[in-house]
């Protein structure tokens, strides 16, 4: 019996189902159920809330979310080996856990969940950033989710919360902080995982704002920021020349010096530039 429910400890679950983390799927399992419950608590009050979880593996965080009172958890798992272990959790929490075998990039959460919805996941490293960008750039805002509580490599987490002028500041920081309040909720050393990754990890919590902090078309802003940071060592007038011959005028209209580099530009100025580009 584990510390948070009457199911077996995760080491026993992994042994019973002959599970091992697969590098090809970006898997690193958390076996400490007290730790997974602590991560679940970073998502806030889960009572009356549906939760989307990506890549649950043997179900450590899944059990944490359910034990912390989630109304329902939708667990999307690509690895068929993990499904029997997840089914055992579903039997322990009748009607509260829905398991979908498949790729999270192909699943519409709103077809299975009822708002309010939070996302909580120990994301597979190989799809984590792509999923985050999708969640941050929907055509309609506010999004389907209230908050994202996500585990990343520490380096990625620092890029999400980075401030202008820092080396970590880039596209992820702009897209995340434009529409969300973002913070690092907790850090985890490599030895917390099986197998231990080569880097430390961190849990990032992002709360969706009712409206973006600054006005901008999301598609235009995404394109401007992607171009700016793709050539971050160049002056912006060179990095963004593909936006038109009048890019210096657009930069100046947004209050940005054409000789500045992307990491020097605050989010508000990027949004002003996006508006200037859209007005052409």
PDB file of C-alpha atoms in Angstrom:
ATOM      1  CA  UNK A   1       0.000   0.000   0.000  1.00  0.00           C
ATOM      2  CA  UNK A   2       1.308   3.451  -0.923  1.00  0.00           C
ATOM      3  CA  UNK A   3       1.363   6.655   1.089  1.00  0.00           C
ATOM      4  CA  UNK A   4      -1.451   8.360  -0.855  1.00  0.00           C
ATOM      5  CA  UNK A   5      -3.888   5.545  -1.711  1.00  0.00           C
ATOM      6  CA  UNK A   6      -4.380   1.813  -1.273  1.00  0.00           C
ATOM      7  CA  UNK A   7      -2.767   0.877  -4.592  1.00  0.00           C
ATOM      8  CA  UNK A   8       0.713  -0.696  -4.729  1.00  0.00           C
ATOM      9  CA  UNK A   9       3.871   1.436  -4.664  1.00  0.00           C
ATOM     10  CA  UNK A  10       5.076   2.462  -8.116  1.00  0.00           C
ATOM     11  CA  UNK A  11       8.187   0.301  -7.984  1.00  0.00           C
ATOM     12  CA  UNK A  12       5.934  -2.705  -7.534  1.00  0.00           C
ATOM     13  CA  UNK A  13       3.635  -1.530 -10.351  1.00  0.00           C
ATOM     14  CA  UNK A  14       6.604  -1.182 -12.694  1.00  0.00           C
ATOM     15  CA  UNK A  15       7.902  -4.616 -11.708  1.00  0.00           C
ATOM     16  CA  UNK A  16       4.460  -6.266 -12.013  1.00  0.00           C
ATOM     17  CA  UNK A  17       3.961  -4.902 -15.536  1.00  0.00           C
ATOM     18  CA  UNK A  18       7.599  -5.193 -16.657  1.00  0.00           C
ATOM     19  CA  UNK A  19       7.788  -1.486 -17.430  1.00  0.00           C
ATOM     20  CA  UNK A  20      10.962   0.397 -18.190  1.00  0.00           C
ATOM     21  CA  UNK A  21      11.296   3.988 -19.339  1.00  0.00           C
ATOM     22  CA  UNK A  22      11.910   4.268 -23.073  1.00  0.00           C
ATOM     23  CA  UNK A  23      14.287   6.933 -24.316  1.00  0.00           C
ATOM     24  CA  UNK A  24      12.526   6.975 -27.691  1.00  0.00           C
ATOM     25  CA  UNK A  25       9.351   8.198 -25.952  1.00  0.00           C
ATOM     26  CA  UNK A  26      11.149  10.736 -23.779  1.00  0.00           C
ATOM     27  CA  UNK A  27      10.144   8.826 -20.637  1.00  0.00           C
ATOM     28  CA  UNK A  28      11.528   9.352 -17.140  1.00  0.00           C
ATOM     29  CA  UNK A  29       9.342   7.918 -14.374  1.00  0.00           C
ATOM     30  CA  UNK A  30       8.764   9.574 -11.005  1.00  0.00           C
ATOM     31  CA  UNK A  31       8.416   6.828  -8.378  1.00  0.00           C
ATOM     32  CA  UNK A  32       7.909   8.886  -5.202  1.00  0.00           C
ATOM     33  CA  UNK A  33       4.151   9.213  -4.757  1.00  0.00           C
ATOM     34  CA  UNK A  34       4.562  11.882  -2.089  1.00  0.00           C
ATOM     35  CA  UNK A  35       6.429  13.894  -4.711  1.00  0.00           C
ATOM     36  CA  UNK A  36       3.796  13.331  -7.416  1.00  0.00           C
ATOM     37  CA  UNK A  37       1.100  14.442  -4.958  1.00  0.00           C
ATOM     38  CA  UNK A  38       3.155  17.573  -4.246  1.00  0.00           C
ATOM     39  CA  UNK A  39       3.329  18.299  -7.975  1.00  0.00           C
ATOM     40  CA  UNK A  40      -0.437  17.789  -8.229  1.00  0.00           C
ATOM     41  CA  UNK A  41      -0.940  20.362  -5.481  1.00  0.00           C
ATOM     42  CA  UNK A  42       0.951  22.938  -7.560  1.00  0.00           C
ATOM     43  CA  UNK A  43      -2.018  22.884  -9.948  1.00  0.00           C
ATOM     44  CA  UNK A  44      -4.208  24.432  -7.243  1.00  0.00           C
ATOM     45  CA  UNK A  45      -7.576  23.328  -5.900  1.00  0.00           C
ATOM     46  CA  UNK A  46      -8.654  20.433  -8.106  1.00  0.00           C
ATOM     47  CA  UNK A  47     -12.067  19.839  -6.575  1.00  0.00           C
ATOM     48  CA  UNK A  48     -14.741  20.402  -9.206  1.00  0.00           C
ATOM     49  CA  UNK A  49     -12.051  20.460 -11.907  1.00  0.00           C
ATOM     50  CA  UNK A  50     -11.252  18.182 -14.833  1.00  0.00           C
ATOM     51  CA  UNK A  51      -7.554  17.592 -15.516  1.00  0.00           C
ATOM     52  CA  UNK A  52      -5.765  16.759 -18.747  1.00  0.00           C
ATOM     53  CA  UNK A  53      -2.619  14.686 -18.261  1.00  0.00           C
ATOM     54  CA  UNK A  54      -0.208  13.824 -21.064  1.00  0.00           C
ATOM     55  CA  UNK A  55       2.119  10.844 -20.872  1.00  0.00           C
ATOM     56  CA  UNK A  56       1.074   9.425 -17.491  1.00  0.00           C
ATOM     57  CA  UNK A  57       3.334   6.379 -17.799  1.00  0.00           C
ATOM     58  CA  UNK A  58       2.695   4.027 -14.857  1.00  0.00           C
ATOM     59  CA  UNK A  59       0.403   6.647 -13.284  1.00  0.00           C
ATOM     60  CA  UNK A  60       2.349   8.324 -10.491  1.00  0.00           C
ATOM     61  CA  UNK A  61       1.085  11.838 -11.197  1.00  0.00           C
ATOM     62  CA  UNK A  62      -2.311  10.419 -12.164  1.00  0.00           C
ATOM     63  CA  UNK A  63      -2.688   9.010  -8.658  1.00  0.00           C
ATOM     64  CA  UNK A  64      -1.512  12.297  -7.193  1.00  0.00           C
ATOM     65  CA  UNK A  65      -4.140  14.243  -9.138  1.00  0.00           C
ATOM     66  CA  UNK A  66      -6.935  11.874  -8.164  1.00  0.00           C
ATOM     67  CA  UNK A  67      -5.902  11.708  -4.520  1.00  0.00           C
ATOM     68  CA  UNK A  68      -5.854  15.517  -4.454  1.00  0.00           C
ATOM     69  CA  UNK A  69      -9.511  15.582  -5.476  1.00  0.00           C
ATOM     70  CA  UNK A  70      -9.635  16.000  -9.258  1.00  0.00           C
ATOM     71  CA  UNK A  71     -13.185  15.537 -10.525  1.00  0.00           C
ATOM     72  CA  UNK A  72     -11.899  13.688 -13.591  1.00  0.00           C
ATOM     73  CA  UNK A  73      -8.537  12.995 -15.190  1.00  0.00           C
ATOM     74  CA  UNK A  74      -8.135  12.404 -18.915  1.00  0.00           C
ATOM     75  CA  UNK A  75      -4.848  10.538 -19.342  1.00  0.00           C
ATOM     76  CA  UNK A  76      -3.451  10.310 -22.876  1.00  0.00           C
ATOM     77  CA  UNK A  77      -0.777   7.650 -23.199  1.00  0.00           C
ATOM     78  CA  UNK A  78       1.059   6.580 -26.337  1.00  0.00           C
ATOM     79  CA  UNK A  79       2.875   3.643 -24.746  1.00  0.00           C
ATOM     80  CA  UNK A  80       0.555   0.605 -24.770  1.00  0.00           C
ATOM     81  CA  UNK A  81       2.700  -1.122 -22.111  1.00  0.00           C
ATOM     82  CA  UNK A  82       1.439   1.378 -19.511  1.00  0.00           C
ATOM     83  CA  UNK A  83      -2.270   0.882 -20.180  1.00  0.00           C
ATOM     84  CA  UNK A  84      -2.818  -2.092 -17.795  1.00  0.00           C
ATOM     85  CA  UNK A  85      -1.276  -0.131 -14.903  1.00  0.00           C
ATOM     86  CA  UNK A  86      -3.512   2.832 -15.698  1.00  0.00           C
ATOM     87  CA  UNK A  87      -6.565   0.572 -15.867  1.00  0.00           C
ATOM     88  CA  UNK A  88      -5.822  -0.544 -12.309  1.00  0.00           C
ATOM     89  CA  UNK A  89      -5.962   3.114 -11.218  1.00  0.00           C
ATOM     90  CA  UNK A  90      -9.236   3.581 -13.122  1.00  0.00           C
ATOM     91  CA  UNK A  91     -10.723   0.643 -11.212  1.00  0.00           C
ATOM     92  CA  UNK A  92      -9.655   2.239  -7.917  1.00  0.00           C
ATOM     93  CA  UNK A  93     -11.265   5.573  -8.889  1.00  0.00           C
ATOM     94  CA  UNK A  94     -14.470   4.544 -10.722  1.00  0.00           C
ATOM     95  CA  UNK A  95     -15.700   7.095 -13.238  1.00  0.00           C
ATOM     96  CA  UNK A  96     -12.851   9.523 -12.505  1.00  0.00           C
ATOM     97  CA  UNK A  97     -10.121   8.349 -14.876  1.00  0.00           C
ATOM     98  CA  UNK A  98     -10.492   8.138 -18.651  1.00  0.00           C
ATOM     99  CA  UNK A  99      -7.580   6.645 -20.557  1.00  0.00           C
ATOM    100  CA  UNK A 100      -6.977   7.330 -24.239  1.00  0.00           C
ATOM    101  CA  UNK A 101      -4.302   5.447 -26.122  1.00  0.00           C
ATOM    102  CA  UNK A 102      -2.781   7.732 -28.706  1.00  0.00           C
ATOM    103  CA  UNK A 103      -0.839  10.883 -29.493  1.00  0.00           C
ATOM    104  CA  UNK A 104      -1.741  13.957 -27.448  1.00  0.00           C
ATOM    105  CA  UNK A 105      -1.192  16.113 -30.534  1.00  0.00           C
ATOM    106  CA  UNK A 106      -4.190  14.405 -32.161  1.00  0.00           C
ATOM    107  CA  UNK A 107      -6.709  14.496 -29.277  1.00  0.00           C
ATOM    108  CA  UNK A 108      -9.293  17.243 -28.697  1.00  0.00           C
ATOM    109  CA  UNK A 109      -9.566  17.540 -24.896  1.00  0.00           C
ATOM    110  CA  UNK A 110     -12.926  19.332 -25.082  1.00  0.00           C
ATOM    111  CA  UNK A 111     -14.465  16.219 -26.593  1.00  0.00           C
ATOM    112  CA  UNK A 112     -13.806  14.445 -23.276  1.00  0.00           C
ATOM    113  CA  UNK A 113     -13.601  17.069 -20.530  1.00  0.00           C
ATOM    114  CA  UNK A 114     -15.937  19.626 -18.991  1.00  0.00           C
ATOM    115  CA  UNK A 115     -14.699  23.066 -17.888  1.00  0.00           C
ATOM    116  CA  UNK A 116     -13.142  24.161 -15.674  1.00  0.00           C
ATOM    117  CA  UNK A 117     -10.099  22.318 -16.994  1.00  0.00           C
ATOM    118  CA  UNK A 118      -6.494  22.326 -15.822  1.00  0.00           C
ATOM    119  CA  UNK A 119      -3.521  20.662 -17.499  1.00  0.00           C
ATOM    120  CA  UNK A 120      -0.956  18.836 -15.363  1.00  0.00           C
ATOM    121  CA  UNK A 121       1.751  16.622 -16.796  1.00  0.00           C
ATOM    122  CA  UNK A 122       5.260  15.288 -16.556  1.00  0.00           C
ATOM    123  CA  UNK A 123       5.599  15.928 -20.272  1.00  0.00           C
ATOM    124  CA  UNK A 124       7.635  13.599 -22.444  1.00  0.00           C
ATOM    125  CA  UNK A 125      10.745  15.597 -23.294  1.00  0.00           C
ATOM    126  CA  UNK A 126      10.396  14.997 -27.032  1.00  0.00           C
ATOM    127  CA  UNK A 127       6.990  16.712 -27.405  1.00  0.00           C
ATOM    128  CA  UNK A 128       6.834  19.009 -24.375  1.00  0.00           C
ATOM    129  CA  UNK A 129       7.761  22.278 -26.072  1.00  0.00           C
ATOM    130  CA  UNK A 130       5.497  21.654 -29.076  1.00  0.00           C
ATOM    131  CA  UNK A 131       2.521  20.973 -26.808  1.00  0.00           C
ATOM    132  CA  UNK A 132       3.232  24.086 -24.745  1.00  0.00           C
ATOM    133  CA  UNK A 133       3.345  26.319 -27.822  1.00  0.00           C
ATOM    134  CA  UNK A 134       0.039  24.854 -29.041  1.00  0.00           C
ATOM    135  CA  UNK A 135      -1.614  25.533 -25.685  1.00  0.00           C
ATOM    136  CA  UNK A 136      -0.267  29.101 -25.651  1.00  0.00           C
ATOM    137  CA  UNK A 137      -1.320  30.002 -29.200  1.00  0.00           C
ATOM    138  CA  UNK A 138      -4.972  29.002 -29.713  1.00  0.00           C
ATOM    139  CA  UNK A 139      -6.983  31.197 -32.104  1.00  0.00           C
ATOM    140  CA  UNK A 140      -9.423  32.097 -29.317  1.00  0.00           C
ATOM    141  CA  UNK A 141      -8.471  33.369 -25.868  1.00  0.00           C
ATOM    142  CA  UNK A 142      -9.103  32.543 -23.019  1.00  0.00           C
ATOM    143  CA  UNK A 143      -8.120  28.952 -23.882  1.00  0.00           C
ATOM    144  CA  UNK A 144      -9.864  25.725 -22.863  1.00  0.00           C
ATOM    145  CA  UNK A 145      -7.582  25.466 -19.814  1.00  0.00           C
ATOM    146  CA  UNK A 146      -7.347  27.578 -16.665  1.00  0.00           C
ATOM    147  CA  UNK A 147      -3.770  26.657 -15.865  1.00  0.00           C
ATOM    148  CA  UNK A 148      -0.839  24.546 -16.999  1.00  0.00           C
ATOM    149  CA  UNK A 149       1.319  22.750 -14.433  1.00  0.00           C
ATOM    150  CA  UNK A 150       4.084  21.147 -16.449  1.00  0.00           C
ATOM    151  CA  UNK A 151       7.416  19.513 -15.830  1.00  0.00           C
ATOM    152  CA  UNK A 152      10.301  20.365 -18.146  1.00  0.00           C
ATOM    153  CA  UNK A 153      14.046  20.209 -18.218  1.00  0.00           C
ATOM    154  CA  UNK A 154      15.253  23.032 -15.971  1.00  0.00           C
ATOM    155  CA  UNK A 155      16.704  24.867 -18.971  1.00  0.00           C
ATOM    156  CA  UNK A 156      13.313  24.923 -20.732  1.00  0.00           C
ATOM    157  CA  UNK A 157      11.540  26.035 -17.539  1.00  0.00           C
ATOM    158  CA  UNK A 158      13.942  28.948 -17.212  1.00  0.00           C
ATOM    159  CA  UNK A 159      13.266  29.953 -20.818  1.00  0.00           C
ATOM    160  CA  UNK A 160       9.518  30.123 -20.082  1.00  0.00           C
ATOM    161  CA  UNK A 161       9.878  32.526 -17.146  1.00  0.00           C
ATOM    162  CA  UNK A 162      12.901  34.496 -18.420  1.00  0.00           C
ATOM    163  CA  UNK A 163      12.988  38.300 -18.356  1.00  0.00           C
ATOM    164  CA  UNK A 164      14.141  40.527 -21.232  1.00  0.00           C
ATOM    165  CA  UNK A 165      17.891  40.967 -21.306  1.00  0.00           C
ATOM    166  CA  UNK A 166      18.679  37.482 -20.010  1.00  0.00           C
ATOM    167  CA  UNK A 167      20.258  34.732 -22.084  1.00  0.00           C
ATOM    168  CA  UNK A 168      17.225  32.496 -21.542  1.00  0.00           C
ATOM    169  CA  UNK A 169      14.763  35.116 -22.850  1.00  0.00           C
ATOM    170  CA  UNK A 170      13.255  34.118 -26.172  1.00  0.00           C
ATOM    171  CA  UNK A 171      10.181  32.971 -28.044  1.00  0.00           C
ATOM    172  CA  UNK A 172       8.827  30.799 -25.225  1.00  0.00           C
ATOM    173  CA  UNK A 173       9.053  33.637 -22.700  1.00  0.00           C
ATOM    174  CA  UNK A 174       7.183  36.040 -24.985  1.00  0.00           C
ATOM    175  CA  UNK A 175       4.401  33.604 -25.876  1.00  0.00           C
ATOM    176  CA  UNK A 176       3.995  32.413 -22.272  1.00  0.00           C
ATOM    177  CA  UNK A 177       4.138  35.743 -20.481  1.00  0.00           C
ATOM    178  CA  UNK A 178       2.027  37.616 -23.047  1.00  0.00           C
ATOM    179  CA  UNK A 179      -1.100  35.735 -22.010  1.00  0.00           C
ATOM    180  CA  UNK A 180      -0.197  34.095 -18.697  1.00  0.00           C
ATOM    181  CA  UNK A 181       1.333  34.578 -15.309  1.00  0.00           C
ATOM    182  CA  UNK A 182       4.253  32.140 -15.283  1.00  0.00           C
ATOM    183  CA  UNK A 183       6.453  30.932 -12.434  1.00  0.00           C
ATOM    184  CA  UNK A 184       8.691  28.017 -11.530  1.00  0.00           C
ATOM    185  CA  UNK A 185       6.782  26.144  -8.813  1.00  0.00           C
ATOM    186  CA  UNK A 186       9.405  23.597  -7.783  1.00  0.00           C
ATOM    187  CA  UNK A 187      12.660  21.990  -8.861  1.00  0.00           C
ATOM    188  CA  UNK A 188      13.562  18.311  -9.057  1.00  0.00           C
ATOM    189  CA  UNK A 189      17.025  16.728  -9.156  1.00  0.00           C
ATOM    190  CA  UNK A 190      17.872  13.974 -11.664  1.00  0.00           C
ATOM    191  CA  UNK A 191      17.852  11.309  -8.938  1.00  0.00           C
ATOM    192  CA  UNK A 192      14.102  11.852  -8.419  1.00  0.00           C
ATOM    193  CA  UNK A 193      13.531   9.974 -11.686  1.00  0.00           C
ATOM    194  CA  UNK A 194      14.005   6.477 -13.007  1.00  0.00           C
ATOM    195  CA  UNK A 195      16.176   6.414 -15.019  1.00  0.00           C
ATOM    196  CA  UNK A 196      17.855   9.642 -13.850  1.00  0.00           C
ATOM    197  CA  UNK A 197      18.084  12.142 -16.724  1.00  0.00           C
ATOM    198  CA  UNK A 198      21.334  14.003 -17.340  1.00  0.00           C
ATOM    199  CA  UNK A 199      19.756  17.336 -16.349  1.00  0.00           C
ATOM    200  CA  UNK A 200      17.660  18.774 -13.546  1.00  0.00           C
ATOM    201  CA  UNK A 201      13.940  19.336 -14.021  1.00  0.00           C
ATOM    202  CA  UNK A 202      11.455  21.949 -12.877  1.00  0.00           C
ATOM    203  CA  UNK A 203       7.693  22.325 -12.632  1.00  0.00           C
ATOM    204  CA  UNK A 204       6.297  25.459 -14.264  1.00  0.00           C
ATOM    205  CA  UNK A 205       2.854  26.818 -13.397  1.00  0.00           C
ATOM    206  CA  UNK A 206       1.131  29.074 -15.924  1.00  0.00           C
ATOM    207  CA  UNK A 207      -2.209  30.714 -15.125  1.00  0.00           C
ATOM    208  CA  UNK A 208      -4.212  31.912 -18.116  1.00  0.00           C
ATOM    209  CA  UNK A 209      -5.090  35.596 -17.973  1.00  0.00           C
ATOM    210  CA  UNK A 210      -8.618  36.690 -18.966  1.00  0.00           C
ATOM    211  CA  UNK A 211      -7.066  38.716 -21.800  1.00  0.00           C
ATOM    212  CA  UNK A 212      -3.519  39.186 -23.125  1.00  0.00           C
ATOM    213  CA  UNK A 213      -1.398  41.796 -21.359  1.00  0.00           C
ATOM    214  CA  UNK A 214      -0.957  43.713 -24.629  1.00  0.00           C
ATOM    215  CA  UNK A 215      -2.982  43.798 -27.845  1.00  0.00           C
ATOM    216  CA  UNK A 216      -1.581  41.803 -30.768  1.00  0.00           C
ATOM    217  CA  UNK A 217      -2.673  39.326 -33.411  1.00  0.00           C
ATOM    218  CA  UNK A 218      -1.390  35.948 -32.155  1.00  0.00           C
ATOM    219  CA  UNK A 219      -0.377  34.688 -35.601  1.00  0.00           C
ATOM    220  CA  UNK A 220       1.522  37.876 -36.431  1.00  0.00           C
ATOM    221  CA  UNK A 221       3.184  37.992 -33.019  1.00  0.00           C
ATOM    222  CA  UNK A 222       4.237  34.339 -33.290  1.00  0.00           C
ATOM    223  CA  UNK A 223       5.757  34.980 -36.723  1.00  0.00           C
ATOM    224  CA  UNK A 224       7.576  38.137 -35.620  1.00  0.00           C
ATOM    225  CA  UNK A 225       8.993  36.526 -32.485  1.00  0.00           C
ATOM    226  CA  UNK A 226      10.042  33.356 -34.307  1.00  0.00           C
ATOM    227  CA  UNK A 227      11.969  35.384 -36.896  1.00  0.00           C
ATOM    228  CA  UNK A 228      13.502  37.678 -34.288  1.00  0.00           C
ATOM    229  CA  UNK A 229      14.870  34.929 -32.079  1.00  0.00           C
ATOM    230  CA  UNK A 230      15.842  32.586 -34.897  1.00  0.00           C
ATOM    231  CA  UNK A 231      18.708  34.987 -35.589  1.00  0.00           C
ATOM    232  CA  UNK A 232      19.096  36.437 -32.113  1.00  0.00           C
ATOM    233  CA  UNK A 233      22.698  37.531 -32.647  1.00  0.00           C
ATOM    234  CA  UNK A 234      21.684  39.850 -35.464  1.00  0.00           C
ATOM    235  CA  UNK A 235      20.288  43.346 -35.172  1.00  0.00           C
ATOM    236  CA  UNK A 236      16.519  43.298 -35.539  1.00  0.00           C
ATOM    237  CA  UNK A 237      16.541  45.202 -38.816  1.00  0.00           C
ATOM    238  CA  UNK A 238      18.534  42.321 -40.298  1.00  0.00           C
ATOM    239  CA  UNK A 239      16.743  39.489 -38.508  1.00  0.00           C
ATOM    240  CA  UNK A 240      13.327  40.821 -39.554  1.00  0.00           C
ATOM    241  CA  UNK A 241      14.105  42.025 -43.073  1.00  0.00           C
ATOM    242  CA  UNK A 242      11.873  39.262 -44.424  1.00  0.00           C
ATOM    243  CA  UNK A 243       8.866  41.161 -43.047  1.00  0.00           C
ATOM    244  CA  UNK A 244       9.321  43.898 -45.659  1.00  0.00           C
ATOM    245  CA  UNK A 245      11.614  46.600 -46.932  1.00  0.00           C
ATOM    246  CA  UNK A 246      10.093  49.082 -44.497  1.00  0.00           C
ATOM    247  CA  UNK A 247      10.950  47.049 -41.391  1.00  0.00           C
ATOM    248  CA  UNK A 248      13.039  49.879 -39.915  1.00  0.00           C
ATOM    249  CA  UNK A 249      10.001  52.150 -40.059  1.00  0.00           C
ATOM    250  CA  UNK A 250       7.880  49.459 -38.390  1.00  0.00           C
ATOM    251  CA  UNK A 251      10.457  48.958 -35.670  1.00  0.00           C
ATOM    252  CA  UNK A 252      10.647  52.666 -34.957  1.00  0.00           C
ATOM    253  CA  UNK A 253       6.844  52.900 -34.928  1.00  0.00           C
ATOM    254  CA  UNK A 254       6.885  50.242 -32.200  1.00  0.00           C
ATOM    255  CA  UNK A 255       9.482  52.151 -30.205  1.00  0.00           C
ATOM    256  CA  UNK A 256      12.247  49.654 -30.999  1.00  0.00           C
ATOM    257  CA  UNK A 257      15.715  50.671 -32.190  1.00  0.00           C
ATOM    258  CA  UNK A 258      16.541  48.823 -35.426  1.00  0.00           C
ATOM    259  CA  UNK A 259      20.038  48.143 -34.025  1.00  0.00           C
ATOM    260  CA  UNK A 260      18.657  46.301 -30.971  1.00  0.00           C
ATOM    261  CA  UNK A 261      18.773  42.524 -30.674  1.00  0.00           C
ATOM    262  CA  UNK A 262      15.758  40.372 -29.873  1.00  0.00           C
ATOM    263  CA  UNK A 263      16.748  39.567 -26.279  1.00  0.00           C
ATOM    264  CA  UNK A 264      16.692  43.294 -25.468  1.00  0.00           C
ATOM    265  CA  UNK A 265      13.065  43.820 -26.515  1.00  0.00           C
ATOM    266  CA  UNK A 266      10.282  43.543 -23.889  1.00  0.00           C
ATOM    267  CA  UNK A 267       7.026  41.775 -24.626  1.00  0.00           C
ATOM    268  CA  UNK A 268       5.059  45.021 -24.859  1.00  0.00           C
ATOM    269  CA  UNK A 269       7.349  46.241 -27.650  1.00  0.00           C
ATOM    270  CA  UNK A 270       7.067  42.945 -29.555  1.00  0.00           C
ATOM    271  CA  UNK A 271       3.278  43.309 -29.390  1.00  0.00           C
ATOM    272  CA  UNK A 272       3.534  46.881 -30.674  1.00  0.00           C
ATOM    273  CA  UNK A 273       5.705  45.624 -33.526  1.00  0.00           C
ATOM    274  CA  UNK A 274       3.164  42.914 -34.337  1.00  0.00           C
ATOM    275  CA  UNK A 275       0.473  45.599 -34.529  1.00  0.00           C
ATOM    276  CA  UNK A 276       2.671  47.719 -36.801  1.00  0.00           C
ATOM    277  CA  UNK A 277       3.355  44.770 -39.107  1.00  0.00           C
ATOM    278  CA  UNK A 278      -0.347  43.829 -39.198  1.00  0.00           C
ATOM    279  CA  UNK A 279      -1.281  47.410 -40.117  1.00  0.00           C
ATOM    280  CA  UNK A 280       0.696  47.333 -43.374  1.00  0.00           C
TER     281      UNK A 280
END
